[in-house]
Amino acid sequence: MQLRQMTDPNLILFDVEAESKEQVIKQLVSKLAKEDYLESEQPFLEAVLQREEVSPTGMERGLAIPHGKSTAVKKAAFAVARLKTPLEDWESIDPTNKVQLVFLIAIPTNEGGSTHLEVLSTLSTNLMRDGYMEGLMATNSKEEFLSRLDIEEKVKSNSDKKYDKTVVAITACATGIAHTYMAAEALEKAGHELGVNVLVEKQGANGIEDELTPSVIEKADAVIFATDIAPKQKERFAGKSYVQTRVAEPLRQAKEMIQKALSNPDGVVEENDSEEASQSSSSSNGSGGFLKDAVQAVMTGISYMIPVIVAAGLMMGIAKLGAMPFGLVNELHEAKYATHSNELFVILHHLDKFGVLIFKFMYPIFAAFVAYSLADRVGLVAGFIGGAFAGGLHHTFWGIEGIPSGFLGALILGLAAGYISRFLNQKIQLSKNFQAMKPMFLIPAISVLSTFFLNFYVIDPVFGGLNVVLRNWIESAQGTGDVVLASIIASATAFDLGGPINKAAGAIAIGLAADQVYPLTARVLAIVIPPIGLGLATVIDKYVVGRRVFEADLRVAGNTALLLGFIAISEGAIPFMLRNPLITIPINIIGAIVGASTAVLLGAVQWLPLPAFWGWPLVDNLWAYLLGLVVGASFIAFANIFIRFAMIKKRELAA
């Protein structure tokens, strides 16, 4: 793409004075409107600012690329601001980035899937070229700036160069935009300098680009997987030496990665002659290979699970909000509304049930894609079954009593299914005539059977035992004081967000309330404090520490968790626990204890199991209840922000 065709001299501003990114964006939007690229200024400005909340538009080396899609845009274009003073608080992929050059891209809605990604990829790629940013910053006129926007791709045009080695690569980041292309450019450039032919396939937001053909892969000496998510169609590289790394690594050490792939690879993508079989790579020989595999697997599972949580929460939220004017929020699930004379009640009833049904598939989807990340397609079935066990679907279908293992069970069973399937795929060797039996019969049979026994003898008994211990613990705490009992109930409720321990605590707490022994104040507060606190953290982090501390997918999950928290659905916060349980679980427990204890000490009393906001008016001493909610949620929000910020700074210093 020729960038100069997307702008004109009147859209280029030099020496712009601004104290915030919002001021820069508003100036550029006004300029686009003045030059008649916009039907209306305000709708496009809102679209750009909404996009800013999704993920960073600050890049590296002083560049930021805000963008927006809107029906208010008449013609695709971009405006440029070169700032007089760099901005340090523009959230960027590179945390040290000080933004001085801003490209604001305006795209009509009907071009949203093509034009803006092409502009973004071109700018991201050009950013990696030596002298590109320096040239743009050094220009003295708008005409010179325009002339420097597009550069010749000398590396790719050098057809006479002879290469002794060929390395192929896949780059893919979570959002599929900037780093996907920047990593590809870094690898190609480093390969040119080393005399190695590097060919990169980008698996970005626009799908697979520059797809590697079978003939190219066959001639390759090694492969680099620079990905933050599981690469697609990994089976094509069977038999090739490989290196697995994060997508940002080529920006720092592309040459070292190419040399490692050729001389000291992490392993070999296992050979398999069956076209229907899925492949997996062998375990990394490098330091921390197992941990890296597991972390990437969990991230992949979370990325597929979040839409399930959002969809379920929205269905239940719509149903409950629709029932509020009729006072049926807590009765909506009752069977009589399935055949009620009022058709609206019937729809709301089934919509609420539909949301509950979707939630049932949260853990199967998560565990399936955890296993998929580790073993590719051969891991999907065992992972899905493991997640079904974790969600308690076997209790439902078998008609037995039991408490599901929840998110911890899904995590363990998903990882186990992936590693077992990968091991079987590597170790089972069959003759060519029987190869199809391996992925279609042997691996599913053995991996699913292994998942069954692991759940039957370990996962269910362990978490069932935990529930028994917890129940005895809570019952023994009666009479030891309001705050002690409130702390025990709150900690158990917040531990696994709707999981088995939460449900055990709930059963006992409701029983105590039904007998007028102890109110449900601590219980209902501990349901809503964690999701509201975590959701709040994703909103205010940039104002508290001056930058984002949560990844883009967790920010989306945070918005959902915040909404679901107010309607008492705590599962919206589960992605945070899966991503980093050692941080999230203790903070949730402490926040719930602090909030519940504050409310109880100040005299808040809630006897009814109504934790959602429509139940708040029924609380005695509502001010104390709300104060406890604010205290607990604030603790969770600020603790998460400061701890994650400290971890980020530590990683930056180590790098």
XYZ file of C-alpha atoms in Angstrom:
655
model
C 0.000 0.000 0.000
C 1.167 3.545 -0.812
C 0.619 5.529 2.360
C 0.842 8.895 0.636
C -2.368 8.069 -1.235
C -4.240 7.957 2.069
C -3.542 11.559 3.103
C -2.730 15.042 1.802
C -0.642 18.017 2.975
C -3.609 19.648 4.744
C -3.870 16.624 7.046
C -0.284 16.871 8.275
C 0.334 19.006 11.373
C 3.779 19.969 12.707
C 4.718 21.224 16.190
C 1.387 20.296 17.724
C 1.010 21.271 21.379
C -1.009 18.884 23.521
C -0.980 17.632 27.107
C -2.852 14.372 26.549
C -3.654 11.874 23.836
C -7.291 12.990 23.904
C -6.222 16.512 22.911
C -4.139 15.175 20.023
C -6.974 12.982 18.789
C -9.507 15.816 18.963
C -7.243 18.104 16.917
C -6.775 15.475 14.228
C -10.478 14.623 14.122
C -11.294 18.312 13.697
C -8.804 18.520 10.855
C -10.380 15.540 9.083
C -13.813 17.136 9.473
C -12.579 20.493 8.181
C -11.111 18.829 5.074
C -14.484 17.137 4.420
C -13.432 13.562 5.145
C -16.176 13.242 7.786
C -19.948 13.587 7.643
C -19.944 14.476 11.330
C -17.133 15.022 13.810
C -18.593 13.684 17.072
C -19.516 10.096 16.016
C -16.043 9.464 14.646
C -14.378 10.969 17.735
C -16.451 8.628 19.903
C -15.445 5.651 17.729
C -11.744 6.483 18.122
C -11.964 6.982 21.884
C -13.877 3.705 22.277
C -11.138 1.937 20.317
C -8.563 3.396 22.720
C -10.179 1.418 25.533
C -9.656 -1.934 23.776
C -5.851 -2.174 23.465
C -2.793 0.088 23.139
C -2.444 2.210 20.019
C 0.955 3.505 21.102
C 3.675 1.475 19.386
C 7.440 1.919 19.676
C 10.085 4.527 18.778
C 7.717 7.445 19.412
C 4.857 6.263 17.206
C 1.121 6.013 17.989
C -1.586 4.865 15.579
C -5.081 5.605 16.932
C -7.845 4.575 14.566
C -11.579 4.254 14.252
C -14.314 2.889 12.007
C -17.513 4.871 11.590
C -20.336 5.498 9.153
C -19.457 9.182 9.624
C -16.270 8.688 7.567
C -16.808 9.587 3.903
C -13.451 8.355 2.591
C -10.612 6.379 4.147
C -7.732 8.654 5.150
C -5.287 9.419 7.918
C -4.142 12.633 9.561
C -0.702 13.124 11.135
C 0.427 15.120 14.152
C 4.100 15.639 14.967
C 4.164 16.787 18.570
C 6.285 19.605 19.909
C 6.681 17.786 23.252
C 6.539 13.958 23.508
C 3.703 12.427 25.524
C 4.747 9.874 28.156
C 1.268 8.735 29.224
C 0.102 7.291 25.900
C -0.417 3.596 26.542
C 1.951 1.699 24.266
C 3.166 -1.774 23.403
C 6.620 -0.577 24.446
C 6.087 0.712 28.015
C 8.944 3.217 27.607
C 7.480 4.709 24.434
C 7.213 8.519 24.404
C 4.788 9.416 21.647
C 5.821 12.187 19.285
C 4.387 11.094 15.933
C 0.677 10.263 15.699
C -1.188 8.784 12.738
C -4.994 8.945 13.136
C -6.652 6.549 10.689
C -10.269 7.156 9.658
C -12.031 4.236 7.982
C -15.603 3.901 6.699
C -17.476 1.061 8.372
C -17.783 -0.920 5.146
C -13.977 -0.967 4.779
C -13.301 -1.962 8.400
C -11.937 -5.424 7.696
C -9.452 -4.454 5.006
C -8.258 -0.877 4.670
C -7.419 -0.076 8.285
C -5.544 -3.344 8.792
C -3.561 -2.711 5.628
C -2.602 0.775 6.805
C -1.734 -0.521 10.278
C 0.416 -3.339 8.935
C 2.225 -1.027 6.522
C 3.003 1.521 9.235
C 4.079 -1.196 11.681
C 6.358 -2.728 9.080
C 7.891 0.589 8.054
C 8.574 1.347 11.705
C 11.095 -1.507 11.753
C 13.097 -0.080 8.857
C 16.322 1.688 9.736
C 15.989 5.463 9.678
C 12.269 5.507 8.909
C 11.087 7.286 12.051
C 14.172 9.489 12.120
C 13.457 10.552 8.538
C 9.862 11.479 9.271
C 10.850 13.445 12.365
C 13.586 15.320 10.515
C 11.469 16.616 7.626
C 11.030 20.372 7.327
C 8.038 20.483 4.992
C 4.820 18.606 4.429
C 5.863 17.656 0.909
C 9.086 16.110 2.189
C 7.116 14.257 4.867
C 4.832 12.801 2.209
C 7.787 11.723 0.103
C 9.290 9.817 3.032
C 6.091 7.971 3.981
C 6.647 5.199 1.461
C 9.972 3.401 1.234
C 11.368 0.830 -1.119
C 11.510 -2.713 0.196
C 15.109 -3.336 -0.685
C 15.341 -6.638 1.172
C 12.574 -8.295 -0.815
C 13.660 -6.845 -4.137
C 17.189 -8.217 -3.884
C 16.515 -11.229 -6.116
C 20.182 -11.832 -7.015
C 21.203 -12.675 -3.457
C 22.105 -16.322 -2.921
C 21.172 -17.975 0.346
C 22.633 -21.147 1.796
C 19.919 -21.574 4.428
C 16.171 -20.968 4.579
C 14.134 -20.400 7.725
C 10.344 -20.123 7.700
C 8.383 -18.478 10.493
C 4.904 -17.776 11.819
C 4.174 -14.586 13.741
C 0.928 -14.078 15.652
C 0.018 -11.795 18.548
C -3.153 -11.731 20.632
C -4.700 -8.849 18.679
C -3.186 -9.839 15.342
C -2.103 -6.352 14.321
C 1.059 -4.486 15.249
C 3.444 -7.037 16.711
C 2.454 -9.664 14.160
C 3.855 -7.505 11.366
C 6.716 -5.940 13.304
C 8.072 -9.337 14.338
C 7.849 -10.530 10.742
C 9.780 -7.535 9.484
C 12.436 -7.940 12.183
C 13.014 -11.589 11.259
C 13.224 -10.874 7.535
C 15.642 -8.022 8.095
C 17.853 -10.083 10.427
C 17.862 -12.958 7.963
C 19.033 -10.678 5.182
C 21.922 -9.460 7.334
C 22.885 -13.032 8.262
C 22.639 -14.339 4.733
C 19.643 -16.540 5.634
C 16.474 -16.523 3.565
C 13.643 -15.876 6.055
C 10.044 -16.216 4.878
C 7.295 -15.269 7.324
C 3.609 -16.117 7.437
C 1.538 -13.605 9.388
C -1.480 -14.982 11.260
C -3.154 -11.689 12.084
C -6.541 -10.072 12.398
C -7.034 -10.401 8.636
C -6.443 -14.158 8.720
C -3.374 -15.869 7.287
C -1.231 -13.575 5.127
C 1.761 -14.581 2.988
C 0.863 -18.218 3.580
C 3.829 -20.567 3.366
C 3.366 -23.082 0.569
C 4.175 -26.795 0.956
C 7.140 -26.463 -1.432
C 8.639 -23.596 0.590
C 8.172 -25.474 3.867
C 9.734 -28.612 2.401
C 12.940 -26.722 1.483
C 13.175 -24.930 4.838
C 15.991 -25.804 7.233
C 14.097 -24.704 10.365
C 10.966 -22.934 11.560
C 10.380 -20.171 14.106
C 7.051 -19.881 15.915
C 6.975 -16.310 17.270
C 3.459 -16.413 18.693
C 1.520 -15.450 21.789
C -1.316 -17.798 20.833
C -1.326 -21.295 19.383
C -0.256 -21.117 15.702
C -2.719 -22.403 13.134
C -1.958 -25.416 10.930
C 1.209 -26.283 12.789
C 1.070 -29.800 11.337
C 2.486 -28.489 8.049
C 5.931 -28.282 9.644
C 6.208 -31.938 10.670
C 9.861 -33.012 10.790
C 11.287 -29.497 10.958
C 13.528 -28.190 13.725
C 11.819 -25.349 15.507
C 12.155 -22.512 18.022
C 9.117 -21.347 20.012
C 9.090 -17.828 21.481
C 6.857 -14.860 22.268
C 5.938 -12.582 19.393
C 7.843 -9.618 20.835
C 11.177 -11.460 21.061
C 12.245 -10.924 17.404
C 12.164 -7.173 18.012
C 15.047 -7.597 20.464
C 17.001 -10.603 19.256
C 15.933 -11.709 15.814
C 19.451 -12.737 14.751
C 19.934 -14.910 17.829
C 16.618 -16.649 17.191
C 17.508 -17.467 13.588
C 20.885 -18.833 14.635
C 19.281 -20.882 17.413
C 16.735 -22.355 15.011
C 19.548 -23.521 12.732
C 22.077 -24.700 15.322
C 20.345 -25.339 18.666
C 16.566 -25.683 18.189
C 14.033 -26.314 20.930
C 12.946 -29.569 19.290
C 11.445 -31.112 16.181
C 7.825 -30.945 15.060
C 6.986 -34.634 15.027
C 6.701 -36.514 11.751
C 3.342 -37.999 10.773
C 2.319 -39.236 7.338
C -1.442 -38.996 7.856
C -2.985 -35.919 6.370
C -5.887 -36.109 8.803
C -3.694 -36.325 11.872
C -2.844 -33.325 13.938
C 0.728 -32.760 14.885
C 2.417 -31.421 17.918
C 5.901 -30.349 18.653
C 8.126 -32.130 21.093
C 8.772 -30.704 24.483
C 11.126 -27.802 24.552
C 14.702 -28.544 25.362
C 15.220 -24.995 26.426
C 15.039 -23.699 29.948
C 11.494 -23.227 31.171
C 9.966 -25.005 28.152
C 7.282 -26.784 30.167
C 6.219 -23.577 31.912
C 6.146 -21.617 28.649
C 3.977 -24.309 27.046
C 1.573 -24.272 29.981
C 1.309 -20.472 30.110
C 0.655 -20.235 26.378
C -1.939 -22.997 26.663
C -3.781 -21.193 29.458
C -3.721 -17.911 27.506
C -5.139 -19.677 24.451
C -7.889 -21.282 26.552
C -8.804 -17.960 28.141
C -8.995 -16.205 24.763
C -11.596 -18.738 23.599
C -13.451 -18.795 26.926
C -13.996 -15.044 27.312
C -16.633 -14.786 24.512
C -18.559 -17.618 26.194
C -18.610 -15.721 29.502
C -19.633 -12.488 27.780
C -22.441 -14.185 25.853
C -23.770 -16.001 28.933
C -23.639 -12.898 31.101
C -25.409 -10.778 28.513
C -28.238 -13.291 28.113
C -28.803 -13.518 31.874
C -28.377 -9.773 32.322
C -30.952 -8.945 29.638
C -33.397 -11.419 31.168
C -33.005 -10.129 34.719
C -33.125 -6.463 33.721
C -36.238 -7.176 31.659
C -37.870 -8.833 34.671
C -37.038 -6.005 37.087
C -40.084 -3.805 36.328
C -42.337 -6.763 37.162
C -40.516 -7.715 40.372
C -39.699 -11.175 39.033
C -35.904 -11.106 39.110
C -35.519 -13.842 41.706
C -38.513 -15.905 40.584
C -37.705 -15.831 36.873
C -36.050 -19.266 36.930
C -39.144 -21.013 38.291
C -40.748 -23.571 35.983
C -44.175 -21.874 36.021
C -42.816 -19.042 33.860
C -41.910 -21.480 31.078
C -45.619 -21.824 30.234
C -46.921 -18.524 31.577
C -49.808 -16.772 29.817
C -47.629 -13.676 29.385
C -45.339 -14.369 26.426
C -42.789 -11.819 27.661
C -42.297 -13.790 30.884
C -41.823 -16.972 28.860
C -39.124 -15.346 26.720
C -37.331 -13.846 29.729
C -37.478 -17.184 31.567
C -35.904 -19.065 28.672
C -33.369 -16.298 28.049
C -32.243 -16.587 31.670
C -32.002 -20.374 31.333
C -30.136 -19.915 28.069
C -27.480 -17.851 29.850
C -27.114 -20.563 32.502
C -26.753 -23.163 29.733
C -24.005 -21.145 28.026
C -22.133 -20.860 31.323
C -22.102 -24.666 31.496
C -19.860 -24.702 28.417
C -17.380 -22.172 29.786
C -15.052 -24.798 31.238
C -15.354 -27.305 28.369
C -14.341 -24.590 25.884
C -11.496 -23.421 28.115
C -10.072 -26.893 28.734
C -10.521 -27.939 25.097
C -8.405 -25.078 23.812
C -5.829 -25.456 26.570
C -5.353 -29.013 25.298
C -5.466 -27.807 21.685
C -2.627 -25.370 22.335
C -0.475 -28.226 23.625
C -1.436 -31.042 21.250
C -3.339 -29.427 18.376
C -6.526 -31.165 17.213
C -5.798 -34.501 18.867
C -6.139 -32.824 22.268
C -9.532 -31.203 21.691
C -11.773 -34.123 22.601
C -10.046 -35.078 25.857
C -9.772 -31.397 26.826
C -13.474 -30.802 26.176
C -14.432 -33.856 28.234
C -12.159 -32.689 31.069
C -13.835 -29.290 31.027
C -17.251 -30.972 31.076
C -16.197 -32.820 34.247
C -14.996 -29.539 35.770
C -18.344 -27.905 34.994
C -20.256 -30.770 36.604
C -22.032 -31.898 33.430
C -21.480 -35.527 34.436
C -23.500 -34.920 37.588
C -26.344 -33.534 35.495
C -26.342 -36.303 32.891
C -25.783 -39.163 35.348
C -28.341 -37.849 37.834
C -25.987 -38.016 40.807
C -25.252 -35.628 43.638
C -21.885 -33.920 43.576
C -19.996 -30.637 43.525
C -17.998 -29.858 40.362
C -14.295 -29.104 40.534
C -14.678 -25.691 38.854
C -11.895 -23.629 37.359
C -9.067 -25.499 39.108
C -10.397 -28.778 37.755
C -10.694 -27.306 34.260
C -7.119 -26.022 34.473
C -5.655 -29.349 35.641
C -7.734 -31.541 33.330
C -7.139 -29.314 30.299
C -3.371 -29.353 30.795
C -3.390 -33.089 31.493
C -5.441 -33.807 28.374
C -3.050 -31.737 26.264
C 0.126 -33.311 27.581
C -1.279 -36.846 27.422
C -2.484 -36.360 23.849
C 0.821 -34.845 22.817
C 2.784 -37.690 24.411
C 0.628 -40.288 22.640
C 0.989 -38.492 19.315
C 4.765 -38.545 19.681
C 5.194 -42.077 20.956
C 2.646 -44.163 19.060
C 4.193 -45.364 15.832
C 2.132 -47.233 13.244
C 2.763 -48.418 9.724
C 1.557 -46.209 6.918
C -1.509 -48.380 6.268
C -2.742 -47.872 9.830
C -1.722 -44.225 10.363
C -5.313 -42.977 10.266
C -6.112 -45.041 13.361
C -3.830 -42.920 15.525
C -5.659 -39.567 15.489
C -9.127 -40.992 14.857
C -9.161 -43.897 17.331
C -6.130 -44.557 19.516
C -5.346 -41.058 20.807
C -8.989 -40.073 21.537
C -9.680 -43.415 23.219
C -6.610 -43.393 25.480
C -6.655 -39.665 26.282
C -10.377 -39.593 27.110
C -10.059 -42.715 29.256
C -7.094 -41.132 31.062
C -9.130 -37.988 31.657
C -11.964 -40.068 33.115
C -9.717 -41.883 35.594
C -7.870 -38.680 36.558
C -11.167 -36.961 37.315
C -12.709 -40.025 38.992
C -9.809 -40.806 41.318
C -8.143 -37.417 41.824
C -9.988 -34.267 40.768
C -13.513 -34.946 42.049
C -12.394 -36.629 45.304
C -9.861 -33.903 46.128
C -12.266 -31.029 45.659
C -15.089 -32.969 47.261
C -12.818 -33.497 50.250
C -12.054 -29.796 50.332
C -15.762 -29.046 50.506
C -16.240 -31.409 53.440
C -13.335 -29.779 55.286
C -14.718 -26.330 54.529
C -18.227 -27.229 55.646
C -16.917 -28.571 58.966
C -14.713 -25.503 59.349
C -17.587 -23.073 58.849
C -19.935 -25.005 61.124
C -17.316 -25.148 63.867
C -16.865 -21.377 63.642
C -20.428 -20.672 64.841
C -20.390 -18.795 68.090
C -16.843 -17.515 67.677
C -17.948 -14.014 66.807
C -19.590 -12.165 63.948
C -16.385 -10.953 62.325
C -14.676 -14.359 62.458
C -17.653 -16.132 60.916
C -18.088 -13.334 58.349
C -14.418 -13.694 57.384
C -14.701 -17.467 56.985
C -17.836 -17.264 54.845
C -16.439 -14.391 52.758
C -13.122 -16.126 52.103
C -14.808 -19.380 51.082
C -17.260 -17.537 48.828
C -14.540 -15.531 47.076
C -12.106 -18.428 46.706
C -13.356 -19.941 43.453
C -16.112 -17.603 42.185
C -19.073 -19.912 41.875
C -17.029 -23.110 42.163
C -17.406 -25.984 44.624
C -15.995 -24.219 47.685
C -18.155 -21.188 46.968
C -21.242 -23.379 46.673
C -20.432 -25.283 49.860
C -20.093 -22.008 51.749
C -23.334 -20.811 50.180
C -25.287 -23.900 51.217
C -24.194 -23.508 54.832
C -24.659 -19.722 54.901
C -28.182 -19.966 53.472
C -29.005 -22.681 55.996
C -27.812 -20.495 58.859
C -29.872 -17.587 57.526
C -32.971 -19.754 57.073
C -32.732 -20.767 60.734
C -32.247 -17.099 61.693
C -28.835 -18.019 63.151
C -26.625 -15.747 61.071
C -27.460 -13.273 58.252
C -26.149 -13.522 54.677
C -24.375 -10.157 54.697
C -20.855 -11.556 54.299
C -21.974 -14.097 51.719
C -23.739 -11.682 49.373
C -20.960 -9.100 49.599
C -18.273 -11.680 48.837
C -20.143 -12.649 45.663
C -20.036 -9.164 44.147
C -16.801 -7.697 45.544
C -14.277 -9.717 43.438
C -15.830 -9.142 39.974
C -16.529 -5.476 40.698
C -13.012 -4.994 42.110
C -11.276 -6.693 39.188
C -13.457 -4.911 36.652
C -12.725 -1.592 38.356
C -8.999 -2.330 38.217
C -9.068 -2.635 34.408
C -10.787 0.745 34.156
C -8.666 2.839 36.525
C -5.192 1.286 36.193
C -3.977 3.867 33.676
C -5.036 6.690 36.008
C -3.454 5.125 39.095
C -0.017 4.146 37.745
C -0.020 5.996 34.417
C -0.264 2.922 32.198
C -2.273 -0.203 31.506
C -1.272 -3.240 33.574
C -3.772 -5.696 32.089
C -3.586 -7.305 28.662
C -6.203 -6.352 26.062
C -8.255 -9.526 26.470
C -8.400 -9.104 30.255
C -9.572 -5.503 29.824
C -12.489 -6.791 27.772
C -13.130 -9.430 30.443
C -12.882 -6.681 33.085
C -15.683 -4.646 31.536
C -17.832 -7.756 31.474
C -16.909 -8.686 35.061
C -17.856 -5.196 36.263
C -21.282 -5.413 34.652
C -21.876 -8.985 35.811
C -20.730 -8.134 39.337
C -23.610 -5.686 39.782
C -26.072 -8.405 38.814
C -24.301 -10.909 41.121
C -22.645 -13.126 38.506
C -19.125 -13.652 39.806
C -17.949 -15.931 36.973
C -16.992 -12.909 34.873
C -13.809 -12.622 36.969
C -12.676 -16.213 36.342
C -10.326 -15.305 33.411
C -8.222 -13.273 35.870
C -7.919 -16.263 38.194
C -6.961 -18.597 35.376
C -4.344 -16.183 34.047
C -2.640 -15.671 37.403
C -4.243 -17.600 40.289
C -1.392 -17.020 42.750
C -2.055 -13.281 42.629
C -5.790 -13.116 42.029
C -7.110 -15.675 44.527
C -5.383 -14.282 47.661
C -6.321 -10.713 46.736
C -9.951 -11.741 46.145
C -10.091 -13.482 49.519
C -8.543 -10.584 51.425
C -10.731 -8.032 49.638
C -13.877 -10.028 50.401
C -12.879 -10.399 54.059
C -12.066 -6.691 54.430
C -15.276 -5.593 52.719
C -17.575 -8.048 54.511
C -16.010 -7.399 57.917
C -16.323 -3.635 57.445
C -20.024 -3.938 56.619
C -20.750 -6.360 59.474
C -18.872 -4.271 62.061
C -20.808 -1.153 61.007
C -24.133 -2.922 61.372
C -25.151 -3.945 57.843
C -27.624 -6.858 57.833
C -28.939 -8.788 54.835
C -31.077 -11.879 55.517
C -32.165 -12.521 51.936
C -29.967 -14.174 49.238
C -30.125 -11.098 46.982
C -26.555 -9.961 46.215
C -27.449 -8.091 42.981
C -28.062 -4.355 43.074
C -31.843 -4.761 43.088
C -31.555 -6.462 46.468
C -29.569 -3.656 48.066
C -32.613 -1.612 49.201
C -33.626 -4.582 51.387
C -30.445 -4.314 53.472
C -30.562 -2.852 56.968
C -28.004 -0.023 57.277
C -27.481 0.130 53.541
C -24.810 2.805 53.939
C -22.639 0.343 55.888
C -23.257 -2.355 53.279
C -22.248 -0.063 50.393
C -19.225 1.193 52.317
C -18.095 -2.403 52.807
C -18.586 -3.023 49.090
C -16.517 0.042 48.191
C -13.746 -0.859 50.655
C -13.486 -4.469 49.477
C -13.679 -3.698 45.753
C -11.189 -0.853 46.104
C -8.717 -3.095 47.911
C -8.931 -5.688 45.122
C -8.608 -3.040 42.412
C -5.619 -1.215 43.867
C -3.836 -4.368 45.048
C -4.072 -5.869 41.561
C -2.902 -2.666 39.923
C 0.125 -2.112 42.157
C 1.245 -5.755 42.220
C 0.929 -6.159 38.453
C 2.657 -2.815 37.906
C 5.553 -3.930 40.116
C 5.830 -7.185 38.162
C 5.925 -5.304 34.864
C 8.654 -2.969 36.118
C 10.659 -5.939 37.386
C 10.453 -7.627 33.973
C 11.497 -4.409 32.261
C 14.537 -4.031 34.507
C 15.487 -7.666 33.915
C 15.271 -7.154 30.149
